[in-house]
């Protein structure tokens, strides 16, 4: 029996305010693209026939009637349910026809948002200080070239190219944001080849600072955000490409005019707010990335040859540091102890007072000190690069160089003492919480990690234990032993001044340290990391306090446990992040040598370092990589080079 299907919805009259692009198009019907770029649909009309029809454009009422007919004819009940679902989907897809004014608003909002996203990505700088409105009112040359390419392509290649270009813009946006953050925290751009491993370190840092739940949520959120950025940018570009080809004649004319304007502005050097109107931001960014990648790959081979050469590589054991024989030598690194702590007006008063007080206390105990400056190979983080640069005598400023050095036979300053056979060597590493293969390179007979010093107190953000406790454990486990038949060489990494500088431990009586439980109330009463980490004013204030604490703990240990034969060398590994040290801060860190035996400091008199723990502003500044050789020569080592 013939069935006539009719729509249950009355036809909607055409909205007179519908944009011209909705009713006219320069494309042929076969070239239209059913993408996110499409404008609000017009209501569809059902076709009446004398035969039963099965069409995806039937209305909900028609589908229901048809399902009823099939049910009466004994058709399978599942068919009616399937058609009902399809009818509902078709009904909801037709919302534009039922609500033309809302559809118009949505169409314009999506189009404007797409324009903002695409042009914003094309103009986005990769430095935070350059992030201001004038950057986004320029004419991107890449947009003009992209428009010309899309206009020349048929539908399918055009959609594919637009989606690919949008995803690439999303990836470039992510890369620019990474550059911003790396410059902010590490003082250098993101390295596309080497720095992916640091993202895992960042996740560990968040977990240690603010808890595993926060770190997991942040990781999941970041992954979702990356996917969304690339997907949304792809959809935005496809949408704009669809709008572009609706009137190819006008679009071609507009592209030619824009290209002419861009060339004219470029040739004449036209500027707005001090920036060229003709922008090629994307090309410049991609060119810079390509150069960095090429330089990274070339550096790997070049640095490998450098690492195989060593001024003291063939020096016999008897000719290494003869002037320190019989001394207990300690190399201590204070996390983030930089020049800004000593000279920045916002932090220097408190830190300088601590340095002066500690110098006087050491002098009262019979110790003298000399101090200078070293220029670190890293900034804001990646402390292991500063440690390895100081102790290897090589400029280790990338993760690739670090891996190369750690796998080499280059003689580290600490391994020198092991090579002589005249010292026991030990490492105190409260920041190490897993396997540490670097032990071999540093020539350490024994290493105490975060779980091997008996600490039962609370963590202080990233730091597993207060510096005072780590130093007391060092005294108890190694330095204070009376059964030792050799002097001791120690490498100590102090972590209490690690960002986010909240909460910060406080000094307690050395006899009250016990297993560290005494710090429970101090940790609970301290600042919250979440309150400090995003506030530059608080960060700077708390950073200064953390340096005061670390210096006090180390110098008090020296007063309490140092002997006539103790020699302490301590320094910072890098400056704090730019949010604390400032955008134009140097990479300099203080370095001091403390000893009771006057002959020890007499050996470095020619260095012209400042007396005391506070280096003068004009004290000598050396590259951190030069310290190893200068130290070895000062204390009697004889160079016997290897060339690799």
Coordinates of C-alpha atoms in Angstrom, one line a residue:
X1 CA 0.0 0.0 0.0
X2 CA 1.5 3.3 -1.0
X3 CA 2.5 5.5 1.9
X4 CA 2.8 9.3 1.9
X5 CA 5.3 10.8 4.3
X6 CA 4.9 14.3 5.5
X7 CA 6.9 16.4 7.8
X8 CA 5.4 17.2 11.2
X9 CA 7.2 20.5 11.2
X10 CA 5.8 23.3 9.1
X11 CA 8.3 24.8 6.6
X12 CA 10.3 27.7 8.1
X13 CA 10.3 30.9 6.1
X14 CA 13.7 32.0 5.0
X15 CA 15.4 34.5 7.4
X16 CA 15.9 37.8 5.6
X17 CA 18.9 38.4 7.8
X18 CA 20.8 35.2 6.7
X19 CA 24.3 36.1 5.5
X20 CA 24.7 36.2 1.7
X21 CA 27.2 33.4 2.1
X22 CA 24.3 31.2 3.1
X23 CA 22.3 31.7 -0.1
X24 CA 25.0 32.2 -2.7
X25 CA 28.2 30.4 -3.5
X26 CA 30.8 30.5 -6.1
X27 CA 31.4 26.8 -5.8
X28 CA 29.6 24.3 -7.9
X29 CA 27.3 21.9 -6.0
X30 CA 29.9 19.1 -6.4
X31 CA 32.5 21.3 -4.7
X32 CA 30.6 22.1 -1.6
X33 CA 32.2 20.7 1.6
X34 CA 30.1 19.4 4.5
X35 CA 32.5 20.6 7.1
X36 CA 32.5 22.7 10.2
X37 CA 32.7 25.7 7.9
X38 CA 29.2 25.2 6.6
X39 CA 26.7 27.9 7.6
X40 CA 23.2 27.2 9.1
X41 CA 21.2 24.6 7.0
X42 CA 17.9 25.5 5.4
X43 CA 14.9 23.3 6.3
X44 CA 14.7 20.2 4.1
X45 CA 11.5 19.2 2.3
X46 CA 10.2 15.7 2.1
X47 CA 9.3 14.3 -1.3
X48 CA 5.8 12.8 -1.7
X49 CA 5.7 9.6 -3.9
X50 CA 3.3 6.8 -4.5
X51 CA 5.9 4.3 -3.3
X52 CA 7.2 3.7 0.3
X53 CA 10.5 5.6 0.5
X54 CA 13.5 5.1 2.8
X55 CA 15.4 8.4 3.0
X56 CA 17.8 9.7 5.6
X57 CA 16.0 13.1 5.4
X58 CA 12.6 11.9 6.6
X59 CA 11.3 13.7 9.6
X60 CA 10.6 12.2 12.9
X61 CA 6.9 11.9 12.3
X62 CA 7.5 10.2 8.9
X63 CA 10.0 7.8 10.4
X64 CA 7.5 6.9 13.2
X65 CA 4.7 6.2 10.7
X66 CA 7.0 4.2 8.5
X67 CA 8.2 2.2 11.5
X68 CA 4.5 1.6 12.4
X69 CA 3.8 0.2 8.9
X70 CA 6.7 -2.2 9.2
X71 CA 5.6 -3.3 12.6
X72 CA 2.1 -4.0 11.2
X73 CA 3.6 -5.9 8.3
X74 CA 5.5 -8.1 10.7
X75 CA 8.9 -6.6 10.1
X76 CA 11.7 -7.1 12.8
X77 CA 11.1 -4.8 15.8
X78 CA 14.8 -3.8 15.9
X79 CA 14.4 -2.0 12.5
X80 CA 11.8 0.3 14.0
X81 CA 14.1 1.1 16.9
X82 CA 17.1 1.8 14.6
X83 CA 15.0 4.1 12.4
X84 CA 13.8 5.9 15.5
X85 CA 17.4 6.7 16.6
X86 CA 18.2 7.9 13.0
X87 CA 15.1 10.0 13.1
X88 CA 16.1 11.6 16.4
X89 CA 19.6 12.3 15.0
X90 CA 18.1 13.8 11.8
X91 CA 15.8 15.9 14.0
X92 CA 18.6 17.4 16.1
X93 CA 20.7 18.0 13.0
X94 CA 18.0 20.1 11.6
X95 CA 18.1 22.6 14.5
X96 CA 19.4 25.3 12.3
X97 CA 16.2 25.3 10.3
X98 CA 14.1 25.5 13.4
X99 CA 16.2 28.2 15.1
X100 CA 17.6 30.3 12.3
X101 CA 18.5 33.3 14.4
X102 CA 20.4 31.2 16.9
X103 CA 22.1 29.5 14.0
X104 CA 23.2 32.8 12.7
X105 CA 24.7 33.8 16.0
X106 CA 26.5 30.5 16.3
X107 CA 27.8 30.8 12.7
X108 CA 29.3 34.2 13.3
X109 CA 30.7 33.4 16.7
X110 CA 32.4 30.3 15.3
X111 CA 33.8 32.2 12.4
X112 CA 35.1 35.1 14.4
X113 CA 36.7 32.6 16.9
X114 CA 38.3 30.7 14.1
X115 CA 39.8 33.9 12.7
X116 CA 41.1 34.9 16.2
X117 CA 42.7 31.5 16.7
X118 CA 44.4 31.2 13.4
X119 CA 45.7 34.8 13.2
X120 CA 46.6 34.6 16.9
X121 CA 48.7 31.5 16.3
X122 CA 50.4 33.1 13.3
X123 CA 51.4 36.1 15.4
X124 CA 52.2 34.5 18.8
X125 CA 55.7 35.2 20.0
X126 CA 57.8 32.7 21.9
X127 CA 58.8 35.1 24.8
X128 CA 56.6 36.2 27.6
X129 CA 58.0 39.7 27.6
X130 CA 57.0 40.1 23.9
X131 CA 53.4 39.1 24.6
X132 CA 51.4 42.3 24.1
X133 CA 48.5 43.4 21.9
X134 CA 50.6 45.1 19.2
X135 CA 52.0 41.7 18.2
X136 CA 48.5 40.7 17.1
X137 CA 47.6 43.6 14.8
X138 CA 50.2 42.8 12.1
X139 CA 49.6 41.2 8.7
X140 CA 50.9 37.6 8.7
X141 CA 52.5 36.7 5.3
X142 CA 51.9 33.1 6.0
X143 CA 48.1 33.6 6.0
X144 CA 48.3 35.2 2.5
X145 CA 50.4 32.3 1.1
X146 CA 48.0 29.8 2.8
X147 CA 45.0 31.5 1.3
X148 CA 46.5 31.4 -2.2
X149 CA 47.3 27.7 -1.9
X150 CA 43.8 26.8 -0.7
X151 CA 42.1 28.7 -3.4
X152 CA 44.1 26.8 -6.0
X153 CA 43.1 23.4 -4.8
X154 CA 40.0 21.2 -5.4
X155 CA 37.8 20.3 -2.4
X156 CA 39.4 17.2 -0.9
X157 CA 43.0 18.3 -1.2
X158 CA 42.0 21.7 0.2
X159 CA 40.3 20.2 3.2
X160 CA 43.3 17.9 3.9
X161 CA 45.8 20.8 3.5
X162 CA 43.7 23.1 5.8
X163 CA 43.4 20.4 8.5
X164 CA 47.2 19.7 8.3
X165 CA 48.1 23.4 8.4
X166 CA 45.8 23.9 11.4
X167 CA 47.3 21.0 13.3
X168 CA 50.8 22.3 12.5
X169 CA 49.7 25.8 13.8
X170 CA 48.5 24.1 17.0
X171 CA 51.9 22.3 17.3
X172 CA 53.7 25.6 16.7
X173 CA 51.6 27.2 19.4
X174 CA 52.5 24.5 21.9
X175 CA 56.2 24.9 21.0
X176 CA 56.0 28.7 21.4
X177 CA 54.5 28.2 24.9
X178 CA 57.2 25.7 25.8
X179 CA 59.8 28.3 24.6
X180 CA 58.2 30.9 26.9
X181 CA 58.3 28.6 29.9
X182 CA 61.8 27.4 29.3
X183 CA 63.1 30.9 28.9
X184 CA 61.3 31.9 32.1
X185 CA 62.6 28.9 34.1
X186 CA 65.8 27.9 32.5
X187 CA 66.9 31.0 30.6
X188 CA 67.0 29.3 27.2
X189 CA 64.5 28.1 24.6
X190 CA 63.1 24.6 24.4
X191 CA 65.3 22.1 22.6
X192 CA 63.2 20.1 20.2
X193 CA 65.7 17.2 20.3
X194 CA 67.0 17.0 23.8
X195 CA 64.4 18.5 26.2
X196 CA 61.6 16.0 26.1
X197 CA 63.1 14.2 29.0
X198 CA 62.8 17.3 31.1
X199 CA 59.0 17.2 30.8
X200 CA 59.1 13.9 32.9
X201 CA 61.4 15.7 35.4
X202 CA 58.8 18.5 35.5
X203 CA 56.1 16.0 36.3
X204 CA 58.2 14.5 39.1
X205 CA 58.9 18.0 40.4
X206 CA 55.1 18.8 40.6
X207 CA 54.5 15.4 42.3
X208 CA 57.2 16.1 44.9
X209 CA 56.2 19.7 45.5
X210 CA 52.4 19.4 45.5
X211 CA 51.5 15.8 45.6
X212 CA 50.9 12.9 43.3
X213 CA 47.2 13.6 42.8
X214 CA 47.9 17.2 41.6
X215 CA 50.7 15.9 39.3
X216 CA 48.5 13.2 37.8
X217 CA 45.7 15.7 37.3
X218 CA 48.1 18.2 35.7
X219 CA 49.5 15.6 33.4
X220 CA 46.1 14.4 32.2
X221 CA 44.9 18.0 31.8
X222 CA 48.0 18.9 29.8
X223 CA 47.6 15.9 27.5
X224 CA 43.9 16.8 26.9
X225 CA 44.9 20.4 26.3
X226 CA 47.5 19.5 23.7
X227 CA 45.0 17.4 21.8
X228 CA 42.3 20.1 22.0
X229 CA 44.7 22.8 20.8
X230 CA 45.7 20.8 17.7
X231 CA 42.1 19.6 17.0
X232 CA 40.5 23.0 17.5
X233 CA 43.2 24.7 15.3
X234 CA 42.6 22.1 12.6
X235 CA 38.8 22.7 12.7
X236 CA 39.2 26.5 12.7
X237 CA 41.5 26.3 9.6
X238 CA 39.1 24.0 7.7
X239 CA 36.2 26.3 8.6
X240 CA 38.0 29.4 7.2
X241 CA 39.0 27.5 4.1
X242 CA 35.4 26.6 3.4
X243 CA 34.3 30.2 3.8
X244 CA 37.2 31.4 1.6
X245 CA 36.1 29.3 -1.4
X246 CA 32.4 30.3 -1.3
X247 CA 33.2 33.3 -3.5
X248 CA 36.5 32.5 -5.2
X249 CA 36.5 35.6 -7.3
X250 CA 36.3 38.0 -4.3
X251 CA 38.7 35.8 -2.2
X252 CA 41.3 35.8 -5.0
X253 CA 41.0 39.6 -5.3
X254 CA 41.3 40.0 -1.6
X255 CA 44.4 37.7 -1.4
X256 CA 46.1 39.7 -4.2
X257 CA 45.4 43.0 -2.4
X258 CA 46.7 41.6 0.9
X259 CA 49.8 40.3 -0.8
X260 CA 50.5 43.6 -2.4
X261 CA 50.0 45.4 1.0
X262 CA 52.4 42.9 2.7
X263 CA 55.1 43.4 0.1
X264 CA 54.8 47.1 0.2
X265 CA 55.0 47.3 4.0
X266 CA 57.9 44.9 4.0
X267 CA 59.9 46.9 1.4
X268 CA 59.1 50.3 3.0
X269 CA 59.7 49.0 6.6
X270 CA 56.3 50.2 7.8
X271 CA 55.9 49.7 11.5
X272 CA 53.2 49.9 14.1
X273 CA 54.1 50.2 17.8
X274 CA 57.7 49.6 17.0
X275 CA 57.0 46.3 15.1
X276 CA 56.9 45.6 11.3
X277 CA 53.4 45.5 10.0
X278 CA 54.5 42.8 7.5
X279 CA 54.9 39.8 9.8
X280 CA 56.7 36.5 9.1
X281 CA 56.6 35.2 12.6
X282 CA 56.0 31.6 11.7
X283 CA 58.8 31.4 9.1
X284 CA 61.2 33.0 11.6
X285 CA 60.2 30.5 14.4
X286 CA 60.5 27.5 12.1
X287 CA 63.9 28.7 10.8
X288 CA 65.2 29.2 14.4
X289 CA 64.0 25.7 15.4
X290 CA 65.7 24.2 12.4
X291 CA 68.9 25.9 13.2
X292 CA 68.8 24.8 16.8
X293 CA 68.1 21.2 15.8
X294 CA 71.0 21.2 13.3
X295 CA 73.3 22.8 15.9
X296 CA 72.3 20.2 18.5
X297 CA 73.0 17.3 16.2
X298 CA 76.4 18.8 15.1
X299 CA 77.3 19.6 18.8
X300 CA 76.9 15.9 19.8
X301 CA 79.8 14.8 17.5
X302 CA 82.0 17.8 18.3
X303 CA 81.6 17.6 22.1
X304 CA 82.4 13.9 22.1
X305 CA 85.9 14.7 20.8
X306 CA 86.3 17.5 23.5
X307 CA 85.2 15.1 26.3
X308 CA 87.9 12.6 25.2
X309 CA 90.6 15.2 25.7
X310 CA 91.7 15.9 29.3
X311 CA 94.5 18.1 30.7
X312 CA 94.9 15.7 33.7
X313 CA 93.8 12.5 32.0
X314 CA 97.2 10.8 32.1
X315 CA 98.5 12.4 35.4
X316 CA 99.9 9.7 37.7
X317 CA 98.1 9.3 41.0
X318 CA 101.1 10.6 43.0
X319 CA 101.0 13.9 41.1
X320 CA 97.3 14.7 41.8
X321 CA 96.5 17.2 44.6
X322 CA 99.6 16.5 46.7
X323 CA 99.0 19.8 48.7
X324 CA 95.7 18.4 50.1
X325 CA 97.0 15.1 51.3
X326 CA 95.6 14.4 54.8
X327 CA 92.8 16.9 54.5
X328 CA 89.0 16.1 54.7
X329 CA 87.8 17.8 51.5
X330 CA 84.1 18.6 51.0
X331 CA 82.5 19.9 47.8
X332 CA 79.0 21.2 48.6
X333 CA 76.5 22.6 46.2
X334 CA 73.7 24.9 47.5
X335 CA 70.6 24.7 45.2
X336 CA 69.8 27.9 43.3
X337 CA 72.4 29.9 45.2
X338 CA 73.0 32.7 42.7
X339 CA 74.4 36.2 42.4
X340 CA 70.9 37.6 42.7
X341 CA 70.7 36.4 46.3
X342 CA 73.8 38.5 47.2
X343 CA 73.1 41.6 45.1
X344 CA 69.4 41.9 44.3
X345 CA 67.9 44.6 46.6
X346 CA 64.8 42.5 47.3
X347 CA 66.8 39.6 48.7
X348 CA 70.4 40.8 49.4
X349 CA 69.9 42.5 52.8
X350 CA 68.9 39.3 54.6
X351 CA 71.3 37.0 52.7
X352 CA 74.2 39.4 53.1
X353 CA 73.6 39.7 56.8
X354 CA 73.7 35.9 57.0
X355 CA 76.9 35.8 55.1
X356 CA 78.5 38.4 57.3
X357 CA 77.3 36.7 60.5
X358 CA 78.5 33.3 59.3
X359 CA 81.9 34.8 58.3
X360 CA 82.3 36.2 61.8
X361 CA 81.2 32.9 63.4
X362 CA 83.6 30.9 61.4
X363 CA 86.5 33.3 62.2
X364 CA 85.7 32.9 65.9
X365 CA 86.0 29.1 65.4
X366 CA 89.4 29.6 63.7
X367 CA 88.3 29.3 60.1
X368 CA 89.0 31.7 57.2
X369 CA 87.3 32.0 53.8
X370 CA 87.8 33.4 50.3
X371 CA 85.1 33.9 47.7
X372 CA 84.6 34.7 44.0
X373 CA 82.2 34.2 41.2
X374 CA 81.6 31.4 38.7
X375 CA 79.4 31.6 35.6
X376 CA 77.1 28.6 35.6
X377 CA 76.4 26.5 32.5
X378 CA 72.7 26.5 33.4
X379 CA 70.0 28.8 34.8
X380 CA 66.9 28.4 36.8
X381 CA 67.1 24.6 36.9
X382 CA 68.8 21.5 35.6
X383 CA 71.2 21.5 38.6
X384 CA 73.0 18.4 37.4
X385 CA 74.4 20.5 34.5
X386 CA 76.0 22.9 37.0
X387 CA 77.4 20.0 39.1
X388 CA 78.9 18.2 36.1
X389 CA 80.3 21.4 34.6
X390 CA 82.1 22.3 37.9
X391 CA 83.5 18.8 38.5
X392 CA 84.3 17.8 34.9
X393 CA 85.9 21.0 33.7
X394 CA 83.8 20.8 30.6
X395 CA 81.0 23.2 29.6
X396 CA 77.9 20.9 30.1
X397 CA 74.9 23.1 29.1
X398 CA 72.6 20.5 27.5
X399 CA 71.2 17.1 28.4
X400 CA 73.1 15.5 25.4
X401 CA 76.4 16.9 26.7
X402 CA 75.6 15.6 30.1
X403 CA 74.9 12.1 28.8
X404 CA 78.1 12.2 26.8
X405 CA 80.2 13.2 29.8
X406 CA 78.6 10.7 32.2
X407 CA 79.5 7.9 29.7
X408 CA 83.1 9.1 29.2
X409 CA 86.3 8.4 31.1
X410 CA 86.9 12.1 31.6
X411 CA 88.4 12.7 35.1
X412 CA 86.0 14.5 37.4
X413 CA 87.4 16.6 40.2
X414 CA 85.9 14.3 42.8
X415 CA 87.2 11.2 41.0
X416 CA 90.7 12.7 41.2
X417 CA 90.7 11.9 45.0
X418 CA 89.5 8.3 44.4
X419 CA 92.3 7.8 41.7
X420 CA 95.0 8.8 44.2
X421 CA 94.0 6.0 46.5
X422 CA 94.7 8.3 49.4
X423 CA 91.0 9.2 50.2
X424 CA 87.7 7.5 50.9
X425 CA 85.1 9.1 48.8
X426 CA 81.4 9.5 49.6
X427 CA 78.3 11.3 48.3
X428 CA 75.5 12.8 50.3
X429 CA 72.5 13.0 47.9
X430 CA 69.2 13.8 49.6
X431 CA 67.7 14.6 46.2
X432 CA 68.4 11.2 44.7
X433 CA 65.4 8.9 45.0
X434 CA 66.2 6.2 42.5
X435 CA 69.2 4.5 40.9
X436 CA 72.1 6.9 40.3
X437 CA 74.6 5.6 37.7
X438 CA 76.5 8.9 37.8
X439 CA 78.2 7.5 41.0
X440 CA 80.9 5.9 38.8
X441 CA 81.7 9.1 36.9
X442 CA 82.1 11.1 40.1
X443 CA 84.3 8.4 41.6
X444 CA 82.3 7.9 44.8
X445 CA 82.9 4.8 46.8
X446 CA 79.6 5.1 48.6
X447 CA 76.5 7.2 48.0
X448 CA 73.7 7.9 50.6
X449 CA 70.4 8.7 48.8
X450 CA 67.1 10.1 50.3
X451 CA 66.2 6.8 51.9
X452 CA 69.6 5.9 53.4
X453 CA 70.1 8.6 56.0
X454 CA 67.4 7.5 58.6
X455 CA 65.2 10.5 58.0
X456 CA 61.6 10.0 59.4
X457 CA 60.4 13.6 59.2
X458 CA 58.2 15.4 56.6
X459 CA 59.3 16.5 53.2
X460 CA 59.6 20.2 52.5
X461 CA 58.1 20.5 49.1
X462 CA 60.6 19.0 46.6
X463 CA 63.3 18.6 49.2
X464 CA 63.2 15.2 50.9
X465 CA 64.8 16.5 54.1
X466 CA 66.2 19.7 55.6
X467 CA 69.8 20.5 54.9
X468 CA 70.6 20.6 58.6
X469 CA 69.5 17.0 59.0
X470 CA 71.4 15.9 55.8
X471 CA 74.6 17.4 57.3
X472 CA 74.0 15.8 60.7
X473 CA 73.5 12.5 59.0
X474 CA 76.8 13.0 57.0
X475 CA 78.5 13.6 60.4
X476 CA 77.0 10.6 62.0
X477 CA 77.5 8.2 59.0
X478 CA 80.8 9.2 57.7
X479 CA 82.6 12.4 58.8
X480 CA 82.5 11.6 62.5
X481 CA 83.7 8.0 62.2
X482 CA 86.8 7.3 64.3
X483 CA 87.7 4.0 62.6
X484 CA 88.7 5.5 59.3
X485 CA 92.3 5.1 58.2
X486 CA 92.1 7.6 55.3
X487 CA 90.9 11.2 55.1
X488 CA 87.5 11.7 53.5
X489 CA 86.5 13.4 50.2
X490 CA 82.8 14.2 50.1
X491 CA 80.3 15.6 47.6
X492 CA 77.2 17.0 49.2
X493 CA 74.1 18.3 47.4
X494 CA 71.9 20.6 49.6
X495 CA 68.3 20.8 48.5
X496 CA 66.4 23.0 51.0
X497 CA 66.7 26.1 48.7
X498 CA 65.0 24.3 45.8
X499 CA 62.0 25.9 44.3
X500 CA 59.1 26.5 45.1
X501 CA 60.7 27.6 48.4
X502 CA 57.8 26.7 50.5
X503 CA 57.6 25.5 53.1
X504 CA 61.1 26.3 54.4
X505 CA 62.7 24.5 57.3
X506 CA 64.1 26.3 60.3
X507 CA 67.2 25.7 62.3
X508 CA 66.7 23.6 65.5
X509 CA 69.3 22.5 68.1
X510 CA 71.7 20.1 66.6
X511 CA 71.3 17.8 69.5
X512 CA 67.5 17.8 68.9
X513 CA 67.5 16.5 65.3
X514 CA 66.9 12.8 66.2
X515 CA 65.2 11.1 63.2
X516 CA 63.8 14.4 61.8
X517 CA 60.4 14.2 63.5
X518 CA 61.2 17.5 65.1
X519 CA 60.4 19.2 61.8
X520 CA 56.7 18.0 61.7
X521 CA 55.4 21.2 63.3
X522 CA 57.8 23.4 61.3
X523 CA 56.6 21.9 58.0
X524 CA 52.9 22.2 59.0
X525 CA 53.3 25.9 60.0
X526 CA 55.2 26.9 56.9
X527 CA 54.0 28.6 53.7
X528 CA 52.0 26.4 51.2
X529 CA 53.8 25.8 47.9
X530 CA 50.7 26.6 46.0
X531 CA 50.5 30.1 47.6
X532 CA 54.1 30.9 46.7
X533 CA 54.9 29.3 43.4
X534 CA 52.7 31.6 41.3
X535 CA 53.5 34.8 43.2
X536 CA 56.7 36.5 42.2
X537 CA 56.8 38.7 45.3
X538 CA 56.4 35.8 47.7
X539 CA 58.8 33.6 45.6
X540 CA 61.5 36.2 45.9
X541 CA 61.0 36.7 49.6
X542 CA 60.9 33.0 50.4
X543 CA 63.8 32.2 48.1
X544 CA 66.0 34.6 50.1
X545 CA 65.0 32.9 53.3
X546 CA 65.8 29.5 51.9
X547 CA 69.4 30.6 51.0
X548 CA 69.8 32.1 54.5
X549 CA 68.8 28.7 55.9
X550 CA 71.1 26.6 53.7
X551 CA 74.1 28.8 54.3
X552 CA 73.5 28.9 58.0
X553 CA 73.1 25.1 58.2
X554 CA 76.3 24.5 56.3
X555 CA 78.5 27.0 58.2
X556 CA 77.1 26.0 61.5
X557 CA 78.0 22.4 60.7
X558 CA 81.5 23.7 59.8
X559 CA 81.8 25.5 63.2
X560 CA 80.5 22.5 65.1
X561 CA 82.3 19.6 63.4
X562 CA 85.1 21.1 61.3
X563 CA 88.7 20.3 62.3
X564 CA 92.2 21.6 61.5
X565 CA 92.2 19.3 58.4
X566 CA 88.7 20.2 57.1
X567 CA 88.5 22.0 53.7
X568 CA 85.1 23.1 52.6
X569 CA 84.4 24.2 49.0
X570 CA 80.8 25.4 48.5
X571 CA 79.0 27.1 45.7
X572 CA 75.7 27.6 44.0
X573 CA 74.7 25.5 41.0
X574 CA 72.7 28.1 39.2
X575 CA 70.7 31.3 39.5
X576 CA 67.0 31.0 40.5
X577 CA 64.3 31.3 37.8
X578 CA 63.8 34.7 36.1
X579 CA 60.6 35.3 38.1
X580 CA 63.0 35.7 41.1
X581 CA 66.3 36.8 39.6
X582 CA 64.9 39.0 36.9
X583 CA 64.9 38.9 33.1
X584 CA 68.4 40.3 32.7
X585 CA 70.1 38.5 35.5
X586 CA 73.6 37.0 34.9
X587 CA 74.4 33.4 35.3
X588 CA 76.9 34.0 38.1
X589 CA 77.0 32.0 41.3
X590 CA 79.1 32.6 44.5
X591 CA 81.9 30.1 45.3
X592 CA 83.8 30.0 48.6
X593 CA 86.7 28.0 50.1
X594 CA 86.8 27.7 53.9
X595 CA 89.7 26.2 55.9
X596 CA 91.4 26.5 59.2
X597 CA 94.9 25.7 57.9
X598 CA 96.2 29.0 56.4
X599 CA 98.3 27.2 53.9
X600 CA 95.1 26.0 52.1
X601 CA 94.0 29.6 51.4
X602 CA 97.5 30.7 50.7
X603 CA 97.6 28.4 47.7
X604 CA 94.8 30.4 46.0
X605 CA 96.1 33.9 46.9
X606 CA 96.8 34.6 43.2
X607 CA 93.1 34.2 42.5
X608 CA 92.4 37.6 44.0
X609 CA 89.2 36.3 45.6
X610 CA 87.4 38.4 48.4
X611 CA 88.1 37.6 52.0
X612 CA 85.0 36.1 53.7
X613 CA 81.9 34.4 52.4
X614 CA 80.5 37.3 50.5
X615 CA 82.3 37.9 47.1
X616 CA 82.8 41.6 46.2
X617 CA 80.8 42.8 43.2
X618 CA 84.1 43.2 41.2
X619 CA 85.6 39.9 42.4
X620 CA 87.0 37.7 39.6
X621 CA 84.4 35.9 37.4
X622 CA 85.4 32.6 35.8
X623 CA 83.4 30.2 33.7
X624 CA 82.3 27.3 35.9
X625 CA 84.1 24.9 33.6
X626 CA 87.5 26.4 34.4
X627 CA 87.3 25.7 38.1
X628 CA 88.5 22.1 38.0
X629 CA 91.8 22.8 36.3
X630 CA 92.5 25.9 38.4
X631 CA 91.8 24.0 41.6
X632 CA 94.0 21.1 40.6
X633 CA 96.9 23.3 39.6
X634 CA 96.6 25.4 42.8
X635 CA 97.0 22.3 44.9
X636 CA 100.0 20.9 43.2
X637 CA 98.6 18.7 40.4
X638 CA 100.8 18.2 37.3
X639 CA 99.1 18.3 33.9
X640 CA 99.6 15.2 31.7
X641 CA 97.1 15.6 28.9
X642 CA 95.2 12.9 26.9
X643 CA 94.0 13.8 23.4
X644 CA 91.3 11.1 23.0

